[in-house]
Coordinates of C-alpha atoms in Angstrom, one line a residue:
Chain A
X1 CA 95.5 62.2 167.5
X2 CA 92.0 60.8 168.8
X3 CA 90.9 63.6 170.1
X4 CA 91.6 65.1 167.3
X5 CA 89.1 63.0 165.1
X6 CA 86.4 63.4 166.9
X7 CA 86.2 67.4 167.5
X8 CA 87.0 67.3 163.6
X9 CA 84.4 64.9 163.2
X10 CA 82.1 66.3 165.6
X11 CA 82.5 70.0 163.8
X12 CA 81.2 68.4 161.1
X13 CA 78.6 67.1 162.5
X14 CA 77.3 71.0 163.8
X15 CA 78.2 72.6 160.4
X16 CA 75.5 69.7 159.4
X17 CA 72.9 70.5 161.2
X18 CA 73.2 74.0 160.9
X19 CA 72.7 73.4 156.8
X20 CA 70.1 71.2 156.8
X21 CA 67.6 73.1 158.5
X22 CA 67.1 75.1 155.4
X23 CA 63.8 75.8 154.7
X24 CA 63.0 79.1 153.1
X25 CA 59.9 79.0 155.0
X26 CA 61.1 81.5 158.0
X27 CA 60.0 80.3 161.1
X28 CA 61.0 77.0 160.6
X29 CA 64.7 77.8 159.6
X30 CA 64.0 80.4 162.6
X31 CA 63.4 78.3 165.9
X32 CA 65.1 75.6 163.8
X33 CA 68.6 77.4 164.4
X34 CA 67.5 78.4 167.9
X35 CA 67.2 74.6 169.1
X36 CA 70.3 74.2 167.1
X37 CA 72.4 76.6 167.8
X38 CA 71.4 76.5 171.5
X39 CA 74.0 73.3 172.1
X40 CA 73.9 71.3 174.0
X41 CA 76.1 68.2 175.0
X42 CA 76.3 66.1 171.7
X43 CA 76.3 63.7 173.6
X44 CA 74.6 61.4 170.5
X45 CA 76.8 62.2 167.6
X46 CA 80.0 62.2 169.5
X47 CA 79.2 58.1 170.3
X48 CA 77.7 57.1 167.2
X49 CA 81.6 58.4 166.1
X50 CA 83.7 57.1 168.5
X51 CA 81.6 54.2 167.7
X52 CA 82.7 54.8 164.0
X53 CA 86.0 55.3 164.9
X54 CA 86.3 52.3 167.7
X55 CA 85.5 49.9 164.6
X56 CA 88.4 51.0 162.7
X57 CA 86.2 53.5 159.9
X58 CA 88.9 55.0 158.4
X59 CA 86.5 58.0 156.5
X60 CA 84.5 59.8 159.3
X61 CA 82.7 61.3 157.0
X62 CA 80.7 58.4 155.8
X63 CA 79.4 58.7 160.0
X64 CA 78.3 62.9 159.9
X65 CA 75.0 63.1 158.5
X66 CA 74.2 59.7 160.4
X67 CA 75.5 61.2 163.3
X68 CA 74.0 64.8 163.3
X69 CA 69.9 62.6 162.4
X70 CA 70.4 60.9 166.0
X71 CA 70.7 64.8 167.1
X72 CA 68.0 66.2 165.7
X73 CA 65.5 63.1 166.4
X74 CA 66.9 64.5 169.6
X75 CA 66.2 67.3 169.0
X76 CA 62.5 67.7 168.5
X77 CA 61.7 65.3 171.0
X78 CA 62.7 68.3 173.1
X79 CA 60.9 70.9 171.3
X80 CA 57.5 68.7 171.3
X81 CA 58.6 68.0 175.4
X82 CA 59.3 71.6 175.9
X83 CA 54.9 72.2 174.6
X84 CA 53.7 69.7 177.2
X85 CA 55.9 70.5 179.8
X86 CA 55.5 74.3 179.1
X87 CA 58.9 74.6 180.0
X88 CA 60.2 78.7 179.2
X89 CA 63.9 77.6 179.4
X90 CA 65.9 75.1 178.0
X91 CA 70.1 75.4 177.8
X92 CA 69.9 78.3 179.0
X93 CA 68.0 80.2 176.3
X94 CA 64.1 80.1 175.7
X95 CA 61.7 77.4 174.7
X96 CA 61.2 77.4 171.0
X97 CA 57.2 77.4 172.4
X98 CA 57.4 80.3 174.3
X99 CA 59.0 82.4 172.1
X100 CA 57.1 80.6 168.8
X101 CA 54.1 79.7 170.5
X102 CA 52.5 75.7 170.0
X103 CA 51.6 76.0 166.5
X104 CA 54.6 77.3 165.0
X105 CA 57.0 75.1 168.0
X106 CA 54.6 71.5 167.0
X107 CA 55.2 71.8 163.3
X108 CA 59.1 72.8 164.0
X109 CA 59.2 69.7 165.6
X110 CA 58.1 67.9 162.5
X111 CA 60.3 69.6 160.9
X112 CA 63.6 67.8 162.9
X113 CA 61.3 64.9 162.3
X114 CA 61.0 65.4 158.9
X115 CA 65.1 66.6 158.3
X116 CA 65.9 63.2 160.1
X117 CA 64.5 61.1 157.5
X118 CA 66.2 63.0 154.6
X119 CA 69.4 62.3 156.6
X120 CA 69.3 59.3 156.9
X121 CA 67.5 58.3 153.5
X122 CA 71.1 57.9 151.6
X123 CA 72.0 55.0 154.0
X124 CA 69.4 52.4 152.9
X125 CA 67.5 49.6 154.2
X126 CA 69.5 48.6 157.4
X127 CA 70.1 51.7 158.9
X128 CA 66.5 52.8 158.0
X129 CA 65.5 49.7 159.9
X130 CA 67.6 50.6 163.0
X131 CA 66.8 54.5 163.0
X132 CA 64.0 53.2 162.9
X133 CA 63.0 51.4 165.5
X134 CA 64.6 53.7 167.8
X135 CA 62.9 56.6 167.1
X136 CA 59.5 54.2 167.3
X137 CA 60.7 53.1 170.9
X138 CA 61.6 56.5 172.1
X139 CA 58.1 57.7 171.5
X140 CA 57.0 55.0 173.3
X141 CA 59.6 55.6 176.1
X142 CA 58.5 59.3 176.1
X143 CA 54.2 58.7 176.1
X144 CA 54.8 55.5 179.1
X145 CA 56.7 58.2 181.3
X146 CA 53.7 60.3 180.5
X147 CA 51.1 58.1 181.2
X148 CA 52.6 56.1 183.9
X149 CA 53.2 60.1 185.5
X150 CA 48.9 60.7 184.4
X151 CA 48.0 57.7 186.0
X152 CA 50.7 58.0 189.6
X153 CA 51.6 54.8 188.7
X154 CA 55.6 54.7 188.8
X155 CA 57.8 52.3 189.5
X156 CA 61.7 51.4 189.6
X157 CA 60.3 47.9 187.0
X158 CA 58.4 50.5 184.9
X159 CA 61.3 53.5 185.1
X160 CA 63.4 51.4 183.7
X161 CA 61.8 50.6 180.9
X162 CA 61.0 53.7 180.3
X163 CA 64.6 55.0 180.4
X164 CA 65.5 51.8 177.9
X165 CA 63.1 53.1 176.0
X166 CA 63.0 56.6 175.4
X167 CA 67.2 57.3 175.7
X168 CA 69.0 54.0 175.8
X169 CA 67.5 53.1 172.3
X170 CA 68.8 56.0 169.7
X171 CA 72.4 55.6 171.7
X172 CA 72.1 52.1 171.2
X173 CA 71.0 52.5 167.6
X174 CA 73.9 54.8 167.0
X175 CA 77.1 52.7 168.6
X176 CA 75.3 50.3 165.5
X177 CA 75.2 52.1 163.1
X178 CA 78.3 53.3 163.3
X179 CA 80.0 50.1 164.0
X180 CA 78.0 49.1 161.1
X181 CA 79.5 51.9 159.0
X182 CA 83.1 50.5 159.8
X183 CA 82.4 47.8 158.6
X184 CA 82.9 46.1 161.8
X185 CA 81.8 41.7 162.2
X186 CA 78.8 41.2 165.1
X187 CA 81.1 40.6 168.0
X188 CA 81.9 43.6 168.3
X189 CA 79.3 45.4 167.2
X190 CA 77.5 43.5 169.9
X191 CA 79.7 44.9 172.0
X192 CA 79.9 48.1 171.2
X193 CA 76.0 49.1 171.2
X194 CA 76.0 46.4 174.9
X195 CA 78.3 49.7 175.9
X196 CA 76.0 52.7 174.6
X197 CA 73.1 51.0 175.8
X198 CA 74.2 50.9 178.9
X199 CA 75.7 54.6 178.8
X200 CA 72.3 55.6 177.6
X201 CA 71.0 53.8 180.6
X202 CA 74.0 56.1 183.1
X203 CA 73.1 59.5 181.3
X204 CA 69.4 59.3 181.8
X205 CA 69.4 58.0 185.4
X206 CA 72.2 61.2 186.5
X207 CA 70.1 63.7 184.6
X208 CA 67.4 62.5 186.3
X209 CA 69.6 62.9 189.7
X210 CA 70.5 66.3 188.3
X211 CA 67.0 67.3 188.5
X212 CA 66.5 67.3 191.8
X213 CA 71.0 68.1 193.3
X214 CA 71.5 69.3 190.0
X215 CA 71.9 74.2 189.4
X216 CA 69.8 75.8 187.6
X217 CA 72.4 77.9 186.6
X218 CA 75.0 75.4 184.7
X219 CA 72.2 73.4 183.4
X220 CA 70.5 76.5 181.8
X221 CA 67.1 75.0 183.2
X222 CA 65.1 75.0 186.1
X223 CA 65.3 71.9 188.8
X224 CA 63.0 69.7 189.6
X225 CA 60.5 70.1 187.1
X226 CA 60.1 65.9 186.6
X227 CA 59.4 65.5 190.3
X228 CA 56.7 67.9 190.5
X229 CA 55.3 66.0 187.1
X230 CA 55.9 62.5 189.3
X231 CA 58.6 61.2 186.8
X232 CA 62.1 60.5 187.3
X233 CA 64.2 58.3 189.0
X234 CA 62.7 60.1 192.2
X235 CA 59.2 59.2 191.8
X236 CA 60.4 55.8 190.9
X237 CA 61.8 55.2 194.7
X238 CA 58.6 57.2 196.3
X239 CA 56.1 53.9 194.9
X240 CA 54.3 55.8 191.9
X241 CA 54.3 59.4 193.0
X242 CA 56.7 61.6 194.6
X243 CA 54.5 63.3 197.0
X244 CA 56.3 64.1 200.3
X245 CA 54.8 64.8 204.2
X246 CA 52.3 66.6 204.2
X247 CA 53.7 68.4 207.7
X248 CA 56.2 69.3 205.5
X249 CA 54.4 71.1 203.2
X250 CA 52.6 72.9 205.8
X251 CA 55.6 73.6 207.5
X252 CA 56.6 75.5 205.3
X253 CA 55.1 78.3 204.6
X254 CA 57.1 79.9 202.2
X255 CA 58.1 78.3 199.9
X256 CA 57.0 73.9 200.2
X257 CA 58.8 73.3 197.0
X258 CA 61.9 74.0 198.0
X259 CA 61.0 71.6 201.7
X260 CA 60.0 69.0 199.0
X261 CA 63.2 69.2 196.8
X262 CA 65.4 69.4 200.8
X263 CA 63.6 66.7 202.3
X264 CA 64.0 64.2 198.9
X265 CA 67.6 65.2 199.3
X266 CA 67.8 64.0 202.6
X267 CA 65.7 60.6 202.1
X268 CA 69.1 59.5 200.3
X269 CA 66.9 58.7 197.6
X270 CA 69.9 60.7 195.8
X271 CA 71.8 58.0 196.2
X272 CA 70.3 55.1 195.7
X273 CA 70.9 56.6 192.1
X274 CA 73.5 56.7 192.0
X275 CA 74.1 53.3 193.1
X276 CA 71.9 52.7 189.8
X277 CA 73.7 54.2 188.2
X278 CA 77.4 53.0 189.2
X279 CA 76.0 49.2 187.8
X280 CA 74.9 50.4 184.7
X281 CA 77.9 52.6 183.9
X282 CA 80.3 49.1 185.6
X283 CA 77.3 47.1 182.5
X284 CA 79.2 49.3 180.4
X285 CA 82.5 49.1 180.9
X286 CA 82.2 46.0 180.9
X287 CA 81.1 45.7 177.7
X288 CA 84.0 47.6 176.8
X289 CA 86.6 44.5 177.5
X290 CA 85.5 42.7 174.4
X291 CA 86.7 45.0 172.4
X292 CA 90.2 45.8 170.9
X293 CA 92.2 47.6 173.0
X294 CA 93.2 51.1 171.7
X295 CA 93.5 54.8 172.2
X296 CA 89.3 55.1 171.0
X297 CA 88.6 52.4 173.7
X298 CA 90.4 54.4 176.4
X299 CA 88.5 57.4 175.3
X300 CA 85.3 55.1 175.0
X301 CA 86.5 54.4 178.8
X302 CA 86.7 57.8 180.0
X303 CA 83.1 58.9 178.2
X304 CA 81.3 56.5 180.9
X305 CA 83.6 58.4 183.5
X306 CA 82.8 61.7 182.1
X307 CA 78.3 61.2 181.6
X308 CA 78.7 60.3 185.3
X309 CA 80.5 63.0 186.9
X310 CA 78.6 65.3 185.1
X311 CA 77.3 68.1 186.8
X312 CA 74.1 69.9 184.0
Chain B
X1 CA 39.0 43.0 137.0
X2 CA 40.8 46.8 137.2
X3 CA 39.2 48.1 140.1
X4 CA 39.0 43.8 141.5
X5 CA 42.3 45.1 141.9
X6 CA 42.7 48.3 143.2
X7 CA 39.9 47.2 145.6
X8 CA 42.2 44.4 146.9
X9 CA 45.1 46.2 146.8
X10 CA 43.7 48.5 149.1
X11 CA 41.9 46.0 151.1
X12 CA 46.0 44.9 152.1
X13 CA 46.6 48.2 152.9
X14 CA 44.2 48.5 155.1
X15 CA 44.7 45.9 156.9
X16 CA 49.0 47.2 156.9
X17 CA 47.0 50.3 158.6
X18 CA 46.1 48.1 161.3
X19 CA 48.7 45.6 162.1
X20 CA 51.6 48.9 161.9
X21 CA 50.5 50.2 165.0
X22 CA 50.9 48.3 167.2
X23 CA 52.6 49.4 170.4
X24 CA 52.2 47.4 173.9
X25 CA 52.3 51.1 175.1
X26 CA 48.1 51.5 175.3
X27 CA 47.2 54.6 174.6
X28 CA 49.2 55.0 171.0
X29 CA 47.6 51.4 170.3
X30 CA 44.6 53.1 171.4
X31 CA 44.7 56.2 169.5
X32 CA 45.9 54.8 166.5
X33 CA 43.6 52.0 165.8
X34 CA 41.1 55.0 166.8
X35 CA 41.7 58.0 164.0
X36 CA 43.0 55.6 161.6
X37 CA 39.6 53.4 162.4
X38 CA 37.7 55.9 161.5
X39 CA 38.6 56.1 157.6
X40 CA 39.1 59.3 155.9
X41 CA 38.8 58.9 152.0
X42 CA 42.6 57.1 151.4
X43 CA 43.0 58.4 148.0
X44 CA 46.5 58.6 148.4
X45 CA 47.1 55.3 148.6
X46 CA 44.8 54.7 146.4
X47 CA 46.4 56.7 143.4
X48 CA 50.0 55.2 144.1
X49 CA 48.7 51.9 143.6
X50 CA 46.6 53.0 140.9
X51 CA 50.4 54.4 139.5
X52 CA 51.5 51.1 140.0
X53 CA 48.5 49.6 138.3
X54 CA 49.4 51.5 135.3
X55 CA 52.4 51.0 135.1
X56 CA 52.1 48.0 134.6
X57 CA 53.3 46.5 138.4
X58 CA 52.6 42.5 138.6
X59 CA 52.2 42.7 142.3
X60 CA 50.9 45.2 144.0
X61 CA 51.6 43.3 147.6
X62 CA 55.2 45.4 146.7
X63 CA 53.6 48.7 146.8
X64 CA 51.7 48.5 149.9
X65 CA 53.5 49.5 152.4
X66 CA 54.5 52.2 150.8
X67 CA 50.5 53.4 150.2
X68 CA 50.1 52.4 154.0
X69 CA 53.0 55.2 154.9
X70 CA 51.0 57.9 152.3
X71 CA 48.2 57.9 154.7
X72 CA 50.0 57.1 157.6
X73 CA 51.7 60.8 156.8
X74 CA 48.2 62.0 155.8
X75 CA 46.9 60.9 159.6
X76 CA 49.8 62.1 161.6
X77 CA 49.8 66.0 160.2
X78 CA 45.6 65.2 161.5
X79 CA 46.2 63.9 164.4
X80 CA 48.9 67.2 165.0
X81 CA 46.4 69.3 162.7
X82 CA 43.5 69.4 165.1
X83 CA 45.7 70.3 167.9
X84 CA 46.6 72.9 166.2
X85 CA 42.8 73.4 165.0
X86 CA 41.3 72.9 168.8
X87 CA 39.2 70.3 166.5
X88 CA 36.5 68.0 168.1
X89 CA 35.0 66.5 165.8
X90 CA 36.7 64.6 162.8
X91 CA 35.2 62.1 160.4
X92 CA 32.4 62.0 162.3
X93 CA 34.5 61.2 165.7
X94 CA 36.1 63.0 168.3
X95 CA 39.6 63.8 167.3
X96 CA 42.6 62.3 169.7
X97 CA 42.9 65.9 170.7
X98 CA 39.4 66.2 172.9
X99 CA 39.3 62.1 173.6
X100 CA 43.3 61.7 175.3
X101 CA 44.1 65.5 175.4
X102 CA 47.5 67.5 173.9
X103 CA 50.0 65.7 175.5
X104 CA 49.1 61.9 174.6
X105 CA 47.5 63.7 170.7
X106 CA 51.2 65.3 170.1
X107 CA 53.2 62.1 171.0
X108 CA 50.3 59.9 169.3
X109 CA 51.1 61.7 165.7
X110 CA 54.7 61.5 166.5
X111 CA 54.5 57.5 167.1
X112 CA 52.3 58.0 163.0
X113 CA 55.4 59.5 162.0
X114 CA 57.4 57.4 163.3
X115 CA 55.9 54.3 161.7
X116 CA 56.0 55.8 158.2
X117 CA 59.5 55.4 158.5
X118 CA 59.1 51.8 159.9
X119 CA 56.8 51.2 156.1
X120 CA 59.9 53.1 154.0
X121 CA 63.2 52.1 155.1
X122 CA 62.6 48.5 153.3
X123 CA 62.4 50.5 150.1
X124 CA 66.0 51.8 149.9
X125 CA 67.5 55.2 148.8
X126 CA 65.8 57.2 146.7
X127 CA 62.3 56.3 148.0
X128 CA 63.0 57.3 150.9
X129 CA 65.0 60.7 149.6
X130 CA 61.2 60.4 147.8
X131 CA 59.2 60.3 151.3
X132 CA 60.4 62.5 153.0
X133 CA 61.5 64.9 150.4
X134 CA 57.5 65.4 150.5
X135 CA 57.0 65.2 154.3
X136 CA 59.8 68.3 154.4
X137 CA 57.0 70.4 151.6
X138 CA 54.1 69.2 153.7
X139 CA 55.6 70.3 156.6
X140 CA 56.6 73.7 155.2
X141 CA 53.0 73.6 153.6
X142 CA 50.9 73.7 156.8
X143 CA 53.2 76.0 158.3
X144 CA 53.3 78.5 156.0
X145 CA 49.7 78.3 156.2
X146 CA 49.5 79.3 159.6
X147 CA 52.7 82.2 159.7
X148 CA 50.2 83.7 156.5
X149 CA 46.5 83.2 158.3
X150 CA 48.7 84.1 161.7
X151 CA 50.0 87.2 159.7
X152 CA 46.1 87.8 157.8
X153 CA 48.8 88.2 154.2
X154 CA 47.0 85.0 152.0
X155 CA 46.7 86.0 148.3
X156 CA 46.3 83.7 145.6
X157 CA 49.5 82.9 144.6
X158 CA 51.2 82.2 148.4
X159 CA 47.4 80.0 148.3
X160 CA 48.8 78.1 145.6
X161 CA 52.6 77.7 147.5
X162 CA 50.4 76.1 150.2
X163 CA 48.4 73.3 148.3
X164 CA 51.3 72.8 146.0
X165 CA 53.2 71.9 149.6
X166 CA 50.5 70.6 152.4
X167 CA 48.7 68.2 149.8
X168 CA 50.2 67.9 146.0
X169 CA 53.8 67.0 147.6
X170 CA 52.3 63.5 148.9
X171 CA 50.1 62.7 145.8
X172 CA 52.9 63.1 143.3
X173 CA 55.7 61.5 145.9
X174 CA 52.5 58.8 145.8
X175 CA 52.5 58.1 142.1
X176 CA 56.2 58.9 141.4
X177 CA 56.9 56.0 143.8
X178 CA 54.2 53.9 142.5
X179 CA 55.8 54.2 138.8
X180 CA 59.4 53.4 139.8
X181 CA 58.0 50.2 142.3
X182 CA 56.6 49.2 139.0
X183 CA 59.4 50.3 136.6
X184 CA 58.3 52.8 134.5
X185 CA 60.2 54.7 132.1
X186 CA 60.7 58.0 133.0
X187 CA 58.2 59.4 130.4
X188 CA 55.4 57.8 132.3
X189 CA 57.2 58.0 135.8
X190 CA 57.4 62.2 134.1
X191 CA 53.4 61.7 132.8
X192 CA 52.3 59.7 136.1
X193 CA 53.4 62.3 138.4
X194 CA 52.0 65.1 137.4
X195 CA 49.0 63.6 136.8
X196 CA 48.9 63.1 140.1
X197 CA 50.3 66.3 141.6
X198 CA 47.6 68.5 139.4
X199 CA 45.0 65.8 141.1
X200 CA 46.2 67.0 144.7
X201 CA 45.7 71.1 143.2
X202 CA 42.7 70.2 142.5
X203 CA 41.7 68.1 145.5
X204 CA 43.5 70.5 147.7
X205 CA 41.1 73.2 146.6
X206 CA 37.6 71.0 146.2
X207 CA 38.3 70.3 150.1
X208 CA 38.8 74.1 150.8
X209 CA 34.7 74.4 148.7
X210 CA 33.5 72.2 150.5
X211 CA 34.9 73.7 154.4
X212 CA 32.2 76.5 152.2
X213 CA 29.7 74.8 151.3
X214 CA 29.2 71.5 152.4
X215 CA 26.7 69.2 154.6
X216 CA 28.9 69.2 158.6
X217 CA 26.9 66.2 158.2
X218 CA 28.0 63.9 155.2
X219 CA 31.6 65.7 156.0
X220 CA 31.2 64.6 159.3
X221 CA 32.7 68.0 160.9
X222 CA 32.2 71.3 160.7
X223 CA 32.2 73.7 158.4
X224 CA 34.0 77.0 158.6
X225 CA 37.0 76.2 159.8
X226 CA 39.4 77.2 157.5
X227 CA 37.5 80.9 156.5
X228 CA 37.6 82.4 160.5
X229 CA 41.2 80.5 160.9
X230 CA 41.8 83.4 158.2
X231 CA 42.9 80.2 154.9
X232 CA 41.6 78.1 152.4
X233 CA 40.6 79.8 149.0
X234 CA 37.6 82.3 149.9
X235 CA 40.9 84.2 152.0
X236 CA 42.9 83.7 148.8
X237 CA 39.8 86.0 146.5
X238 CA 39.3 88.3 149.7
X239 CA 43.6 89.7 149.6
X240 CA 44.5 88.2 153.0
X241 CA 41.2 87.5 155.1
X242 CA 38.6 85.9 154.9
X243 CA 36.7 89.1 156.5
X244 CA 32.6 90.3 156.2
X245 CA 31.5 93.3 155.8
X246 CA 30.8 94.9 159.2
X247 CA 27.1 95.7 158.8
X248 CA 26.2 92.4 158.0
X249 CA 28.0 91.1 160.9
X250 CA 26.5 94.2 162.7
X251 CA 23.1 93.1 161.6
X252 CA 22.3 89.1 161.7
X253 CA 23.1 89.8 165.8
X254 CA 21.5 85.9 166.6
X255 CA 24.5 84.0 164.2
X256 CA 26.9 86.5 163.0
X257 CA 29.0 83.0 161.8
X258 CA 25.7 82.0 159.9
X259 CA 25.8 85.3 157.9
X260 CA 28.7 85.4 157.5
X261 CA 28.9 82.1 155.3
X262 CA 26.0 83.1 153.0
X263 CA 27.0 86.1 152.3
X264 CA 30.0 84.4 151.5
X265 CA 28.6 81.8 148.8
X266 CA 26.4 85.1 147.5
X267 CA 30.0 86.3 146.3
X268 CA 31.1 84.6 143.9
X269 CA 34.3 83.0 145.5
X270 CA 33.2 79.6 145.5
X271 CA 32.2 79.9 141.7
X272 CA 36.3 81.2 140.9
X273 CA 37.5 78.4 143.3
X274 CA 35.8 76.2 141.4
X275 CA 37.3 77.3 137.7
X276 CA 40.9 77.6 139.6
X277 CA 39.6 73.2 140.1
X278 CA 38.7 72.9 136.5
X279 CA 41.8 73.9 135.5
X280 CA 44.2 72.0 138.0
X281 CA 41.9 69.2 136.8
X282 CA 42.5 70.1 133.3
X283 CA 46.5 69.6 133.4
X284 CA 45.5 66.2 134.8
X285 CA 43.8 64.9 132.9
X286 CA 46.3 66.3 129.9
X287 CA 49.1 64.6 131.6
X288 CA 47.0 61.1 131.6
X289 CA 47.2 61.8 127.6
X290 CA 51.4 61.0 127.4
X291 CA 50.5 57.0 128.8
X292 CA 49.4 54.3 126.8
X293 CA 45.4 53.9 126.6
X294 CA 44.6 51.0 129.1
X295 CA 41.5 50.8 131.7
X296 CA 43.9 51.3 134.8
X297 CA 44.5 54.6 132.5
X298 CA 40.6 55.5 132.1
X299 CA 40.1 54.7 135.8
X300 CA 42.6 57.1 136.7
X301 CA 40.9 59.4 134.3
X302 CA 37.9 59.0 136.5
X303 CA 39.2 59.4 139.4
X304 CA 39.8 63.2 138.3
X305 CA 36.0 63.2 137.7
X306 CA 35.6 62.1 141.3
X307 CA 37.2 64.7 142.9
X308 CA 36.3 67.7 141.1
X309 CA 32.6 66.4 141.6
X310 CA 32.6 65.1 145.8
X311 CA 30.0 66.3 148.3
X312 CA 32.9 65.0 151.4

């Protein structure tokens, strides 16, 4: 019953994502459809719909454009990230950047941002303020990440600031808006946003772990990309840079990258990161205790485990 | 009196532009302040304030954040344009792209877009829908321009579509929102938006003419950049590309670019473009005849001449 509602809502989100990128400018339509069709976990819209339903919302279509807007923000940043990272594949498909070139990838990313704006406009002041705030934080988090990676000054504190802004803020905004749309009171909104914020942190830490130990085939993208760019949870634990003893690289004449990855896996850094993820997951679970029991609360609890134990 | 009001309003817009880009992420704040401090004509916010006052608005501070948002959209696109065009100078200063590099320029442009969103959020549904629509059209116009330039298929009809979307739509949105905020009736809104739309077309045609015949020192940027990229009003008149007889290039061994520019200036293409600008200016003037006479209407009329006769 509960799952059927979520599935129906997610189906509507999927349709909204596809129909909203309807430009008569061919390359914008094609590039947008390309990245949207390539799938993805859709966790942000799912979370927003679940918060709406957990807060007693009766008509999920009310929350669908907002949920689609959350995924659209994420999608727009992926297109721009892939330019900056020179990435060739994403979700097992060629990136917009690799297929259409930098100019059109930059414009397609801008176009997807304008579609966020179109999706959100009908919701009025409060919702647009929440979304604007989350978008600002997201760009700040991405920028901070690029700045400390360049300077080689990543540490655990900075890593937390980065993932809070670039990932957790959008999770939080989705739960906040979902709960509000359902008419939740302040206490319920607070519980759901705290849950979502910590779920977002957990999601990002696991994402960074998978960059080290994940299966590239399952993930649909190469691994180790964060590591070689001095960012992510591993860089944070190596005091600024993800450097490896020179001897390791020197003796591994055939594949220094592989050797670096192996040494990192053996260093215990992954285990430390897992402990951090377990801690943020615990906080998410704690926040859930403040909302009344319901089948949807159980689903929100299961979502924590899914995020924590995913392998792609 | 009327001019004093506009000046005060523009002063408030300037302050808003500077205070809104207050990120604690240094590079975002610095890059934003850099491009905002480099000036520019500020014609979009000025037009929006004038439309507000012409429609009888009594408190221009109501329109200031919206006017600042219009300039912010424009500024964001400039930062992204300069990445795609590899431009080194803008308004006589180094570009964000040249100074901070591509990654940070891309993120700074995204950041400025999120600030548009923040500035607009408090205005509610209708205004956000108008702004979202203008932003979508702007990105579509830019993309269409890049697509036809790449394909070498520019013609006069496509040129009109491009400048209508990339420039006139934002002018139109500003006048629309300004008039609405002042409580204008439909007829007055229609007159002011038609005026603004045609003013925007005029502005862009003159901009493209200045790319050919302008004084680089006055403009604060190099000329001929549109031409060599097969776009702008000149390409439109040369049936797809801005190519020049090969002999010209061959004989002008020292500076083929200079020779190309000179031949174009001698070809009469500039004069044809001037006629087009005069025609859109005439339509702007015609639309003004539908609003009641006032000192502000006279100012709107003067603005047409300023746009038409500017040399930078």
